[in-house]
Amino acid sequence: MPKWIPPAEYLKTMPQALHGCAVFVTDQRNRVLLLHEAPNEQRDAFGAEPRWLFPGGRLDHGENPLRAAARETLEETGLDLTGILRPLATDFRDPTKHRPAVTDYHFDGGWLTAAQAGAIRLSDEHDSYAFRSLTDWQPILPPNRYDLLSSLTQARTESRQLVLHNGRPM
């Protein structure tokens, strides 16, 4: 029988993980919205290049993924999608040398009207945004990000939720 370990010590033996959220949004022409990261001291210290990302981010302590997705989208774009978001996919991403494993919860934010798309106001975290078709994103995104975009497009098209591993269906 295993030896009893105090709860605080036992928790130290558990794997660390981060939790994030992201929102898949398109315009009326079915072009996907991605936001481009602005220069960032912390990311730059790792030598990482700015990326094109979905609206989203890390969950705050005590926050659930749905609330985090709505909050992050509002903060980053000015779009209030509360009550619109629906689960689309869960993606488990392996740890890297710079971070532990991440579980991202992806939500479908629907199709923006022309007025909504025109009302996007970026936070300081991003320096630009673009709506592009899946094929137009391919030469811009690294393969792993394009795999994720393709998987989310598939999930929406098929009206189903996917479980992903590093952006690809399991």
C-alpha positions as a Markdown table, in Angstrom:
| # | Residue | x | y | z |
|---|---|---|---|---|
| 1 | Met | 0.0 | 0.0 | 0.0 |
| 2 | Pro | 1.4 | 3.5 | -0.9 |
| 3 | Lys | 2.5 | 5.7 | 1.9 |
| 4 | Trp | 0.2 | 8.6 | 2.8 |
| 5 | Ile | 1.4 | 12.0 | 1.6 |
| 6 | Pro | 0.0 | 15.3 | 3.0 |
| 7 | Pro | -2.2 | 17.0 | 0.4 |
| 8 | Ala | 0.2 | 19.9 | -0.2 |
| 9 | Glu | 3.1 | 17.5 | -0.9 |
| 10 | Tyr | 0.9 | 15.3 | -3.1 |
| 11 | Leu | -0.1 | 18.3 | -5.2 |
| 12 | Lys | 3.6 | 19.0 | -5.9 |
| 13 | Thr | 3.8 | 15.5 | -7.6 |
| 14 | Met | 1.0 | 16.4 | -10.0 |
| 15 | Pro | 1.9 | 17.6 | -13.5 |
| 16 | Gln | 1.6 | 21.3 | -14.1 |
| 17 | Ala | -0.7 | 22.5 | -16.9 |
| 18 | Leu | -2.0 | 25.8 | -18.2 |
| 19 | His | -5.5 | 26.4 | -19.4 |
| 20 | Gly | -6.4 | 28.7 | -22.2 |
| 21 | Cys | -9.3 | 29.6 | -24.4 |
| 22 | Ala | -9.8 | 30.9 | -28.0 |
| 23 | Val | -12.7 | 32.0 | -30.2 |
| 24 | Phe | -13.1 | 31.0 | -33.8 |
| 25 | Val | -15.0 | 33.9 | -35.5 |
| 26 | Thr | -15.6 | 34.5 | -39.2 |
| 27 | Asp | -17.1 | 37.3 | -41.2 |
| 28 | Gln | -20.1 | 36.9 | -43.5 |
| 29 | Arg | -17.8 | 35.7 | -46.3 |
| 30 | Asn | -16.6 | 32.8 | -44.0 |
| 31 | Arg | -13.1 | 34.3 | -43.6 |
| 32 | Val | -11.5 | 33.6 | -40.3 |
| 33 | Leu | -10.5 | 36.4 | -37.9 |
| 34 | Leu | -6.9 | 36.2 | -36.5 |
| 35 | Leu | -5.1 | 38.8 | -34.4 |
| 36 | His | -1.4 | 39.6 | -34.8 |
| 37 | Glu | 0.6 | 39.9 | -31.6 |
| 38 | Ala | 2.3 | 43.3 | -30.9 |
| 39 | Pro | 5.9 | 43.4 | -29.8 |
| 40 | Asn | 6.1 | 41.9 | -26.3 |
| 41 | Glu | 9.1 | 42.0 | -23.9 |
| 42 | Gln | 8.5 | 38.7 | -22.3 |
| 43 | Arg | 7.9 | 36.8 | -25.6 |
| 44 | Asp | 10.8 | 38.6 | -27.2 |
| 45 | Ala | 13.1 | 37.4 | -24.3 |
| 46 | Phe | 12.4 | 33.8 | -25.5 |
| 47 | Gly | 13.3 | 34.8 | -29.1 |
| 48 | Ala | 9.8 | 34.1 | -30.3 |
| 49 | Glu | 8.3 | 35.8 | -33.3 |
| 50 | Pro | 4.9 | 37.5 | -33.1 |
| 51 | Arg | 2.1 | 35.2 | -34.2 |
| 52 | Trp | -1.3 | 35.3 | -35.7 |
| 53 | Leu | -3.8 | 34.0 | -33.1 |
| 54 | Phe | -7.5 | 33.6 | -32.4 |
| 55 | Pro | -8.9 | 36.0 | -29.8 |
| 56 | Gly | -8.3 | 34.4 | -26.5 |
| 57 | Gly | -5.8 | 33.8 | -23.7 |
| 58 | Arg | -5.2 | 32.2 | -20.4 |
| 59 | Leu | -7.9 | 31.6 | -17.8 |
| 60 | Asp | -7.7 | 33.7 | -14.7 |
| 61 | His | -7.8 | 31.9 | -11.3 |
| 62 | Gly | -11.3 | 30.6 | -10.6 |
| 63 | Glu | -12.5 | 31.4 | -14.1 |
| 64 | Asn | -14.2 | 28.9 | -16.4 |
| 65 | Pro | -13.3 | 28.6 | -20.1 |
| 66 | Leu | -16.5 | 30.0 | -21.4 |
| 67 | Arg | -16.3 | 33.2 | -19.3 |
| 68 | Ala | -12.6 | 33.5 | -20.1 |
| 69 | Ala | -13.3 | 33.3 | -23.9 |
| 70 | Ala | -15.9 | 36.0 | -23.7 |
| 71 | Arg | -13.7 | 38.2 | -21.5 |
| 72 | Glu | -10.6 | 37.8 | -23.7 |
| 73 | Thr | -12.5 | 38.5 | -26.9 |
| 74 | Leu | -14.1 | 41.6 | -25.4 |
| 75 | Glu | -10.7 | 42.8 | -24.1 |
| 76 | Glu | -8.8 | 42.1 | -27.3 |
| 77 | Thr | -11.4 | 43.1 | -29.9 |
| 78 | Gly | -14.1 | 45.0 | -28.2 |
| 79 | Leu | -16.6 | 42.4 | -29.4 |
| 80 | Asp | -19.1 | 41.2 | -26.8 |
| 81 | Leu | -19.9 | 37.6 | -27.7 |
| 82 | Thr | -21.4 | 36.6 | -24.3 |
| 83 | Gly | -24.3 | 34.2 | -24.8 |
| 84 | Ile | -23.2 | 33.4 | -28.4 |
| 85 | Leu | -20.2 | 31.2 | -27.8 |
| 86 | Arg | -20.6 | 27.4 | -28.1 |
| 87 | Pro | -17.9 | 24.7 | -27.6 |
| 88 | Leu | -16.0 | 23.7 | -30.7 |
| 89 | Ala | -12.9 | 21.8 | -29.7 |
| 90 | Thr | -10.5 | 21.0 | -26.9 |
| 91 | Asp | -6.8 | 20.9 | -27.8 |
| 92 | Phe | -4.2 | 19.3 | -25.6 |
| 93 | Arg | -0.8 | 20.8 | -26.5 |
| 94 | Asp | 2.4 | 19.0 | -25.3 |
| 95 | Pro | 4.8 | 20.8 | -23.0 |
| 96 | Thr | 7.8 | 22.7 | -24.5 |
| 97 | Lys | 11.0 | 23.9 | -23.0 |
| 98 | His | 9.3 | 27.3 | -22.3 |
| 99 | Arg | 6.0 | 26.2 | -20.8 |
| 100 | Pro | 4.1 | 23.2 | -19.3 |
| 101 | Ala | 1.3 | 21.4 | -21.2 |
| 102 | Val | -1.6 | 23.5 | -22.2 |
| 103 | Thr | -5.3 | 22.6 | -22.6 |
| 104 | Asp | -7.1 | 25.1 | -24.9 |
| 105 | Tyr | -10.8 | 25.3 | -25.0 |
| 106 | His | -12.0 | 26.6 | -28.4 |
| 107 | Phe | -15.4 | 28.2 | -28.9 |
| 108 | Asp | -17.4 | 29.1 | -32.0 |
| 109 | Gly | -18.2 | 32.8 | -32.0 |
| 110 | Gly | -20.3 | 32.7 | -35.1 |
| 111 | Trp | -20.3 | 34.9 | -38.1 |
| 112 | Leu | -19.8 | 38.7 | -37.6 |
| 113 | Thr | -21.9 | 41.2 | -39.5 |
| 114 | Ala | -20.1 | 43.8 | -41.5 |
| 115 | Ala | -20.9 | 46.3 | -38.7 |
| 116 | Gln | -19.4 | 44.1 | -36.1 |
| 117 | Ala | -16.3 | 43.4 | -38.1 |
| 118 | Gly | -15.9 | 47.1 | -38.7 |
| 119 | Ala | -16.2 | 47.8 | -35.0 |
| 120 | Ile | -13.2 | 45.7 | -33.9 |
| 121 | Arg | -10.9 | 47.7 | -31.6 |
| 122 | Leu | -7.7 | 46.0 | -30.7 |
| 123 | Ser | -6.1 | 46.0 | -27.3 |
| 124 | Asp | -2.4 | 46.8 | -26.9 |
| 125 | Glu | -1.6 | 43.1 | -27.1 |
| 126 | His | -2.2 | 43.1 | -30.8 |
| 127 | Asp | -1.1 | 45.4 | -33.6 |
| 128 | Ser | -3.3 | 44.3 | -36.5 |
| 129 | Tyr | -6.1 | 41.8 | -37.4 |
| 130 | Ala | -7.2 | 40.2 | -40.6 |
| 131 | Phe | -10.1 | 38.1 | -42.0 |
| 132 | Arg | -8.8 | 35.5 | -44.5 |
| 133 | Ser | -10.0 | 32.3 | -46.0 |
| 134 | Leu | -8.5 | 29.0 | -44.9 |
| 135 | Thr | -6.4 | 28.8 | -48.0 |
| 136 | Asp | -5.2 | 32.4 | -47.7 |
| 137 | Trp | -4.0 | 31.7 | -44.1 |
| 138 | Gln | -1.9 | 28.6 | -45.2 |
| 139 | Pro | 1.2 | 30.4 | -46.4 |
| 140 | Ile | 1.1 | 32.8 | -43.4 |
| 141 | Leu | 0.8 | 30.4 | -40.5 |
| 142 | Pro | 3.3 | 27.8 | -39.3 |
| 143 | Pro | 2.1 | 24.2 | -40.0 |
| 144 | Asn | 0.9 | 23.6 | -36.4 |
| 145 | Arg | -1.2 | 26.7 | -36.4 |
| 146 | Tyr | -2.6 | 25.9 | -39.8 |
| 147 | Asp | -3.5 | 22.4 | -38.6 |
| 148 | Leu | -5.4 | 23.9 | -35.7 |
| 149 | Leu | -7.2 | 26.4 | -38.0 |
| 150 | Ser | -8.1 | 23.5 | -40.4 |
| 151 | Ser | -9.4 | 21.3 | -37.5 |
| 152 | Leu | -11.6 | 24.1 | -36.2 |
| 153 | Thr | -13.0 | 24.8 | -39.6 |
| 154 | Gln | -13.8 | 21.1 | -39.9 |
| 155 | Ala | -15.5 | 21.1 | -36.5 |
| 156 | Arg | -17.7 | 24.1 | -37.4 |
| 157 | Thr | -18.5 | 22.7 | -40.9 |
| 158 | Glu | -19.5 | 19.3 | -39.4 |
| 159 | Ser | -21.4 | 20.9 | -36.5 |
| 160 | Arg | -19.5 | 18.8 | -34.0 |
| 161 | Gln | -17.0 | 19.1 | -31.2 |
| 162 | Leu | -13.5 | 17.8 | -31.6 |
| 163 | Val | -10.8 | 16.6 | -29.2 |
| 164 | Leu | -7.4 | 17.6 | -30.6 |
| 165 | His | -3.8 | 16.9 | -29.8 |
| 166 | Asn | -1.5 | 19.7 | -30.9 |
| 167 | Gly | -4.1 | 21.0 | -33.3 |
| 168 | Arg | -5.0 | 17.7 | -34.9 |
| 169 | Pro | -8.0 | 15.4 | -34.3 |
| 170 | Met | -7.2 | 12.4 | -32.0 |
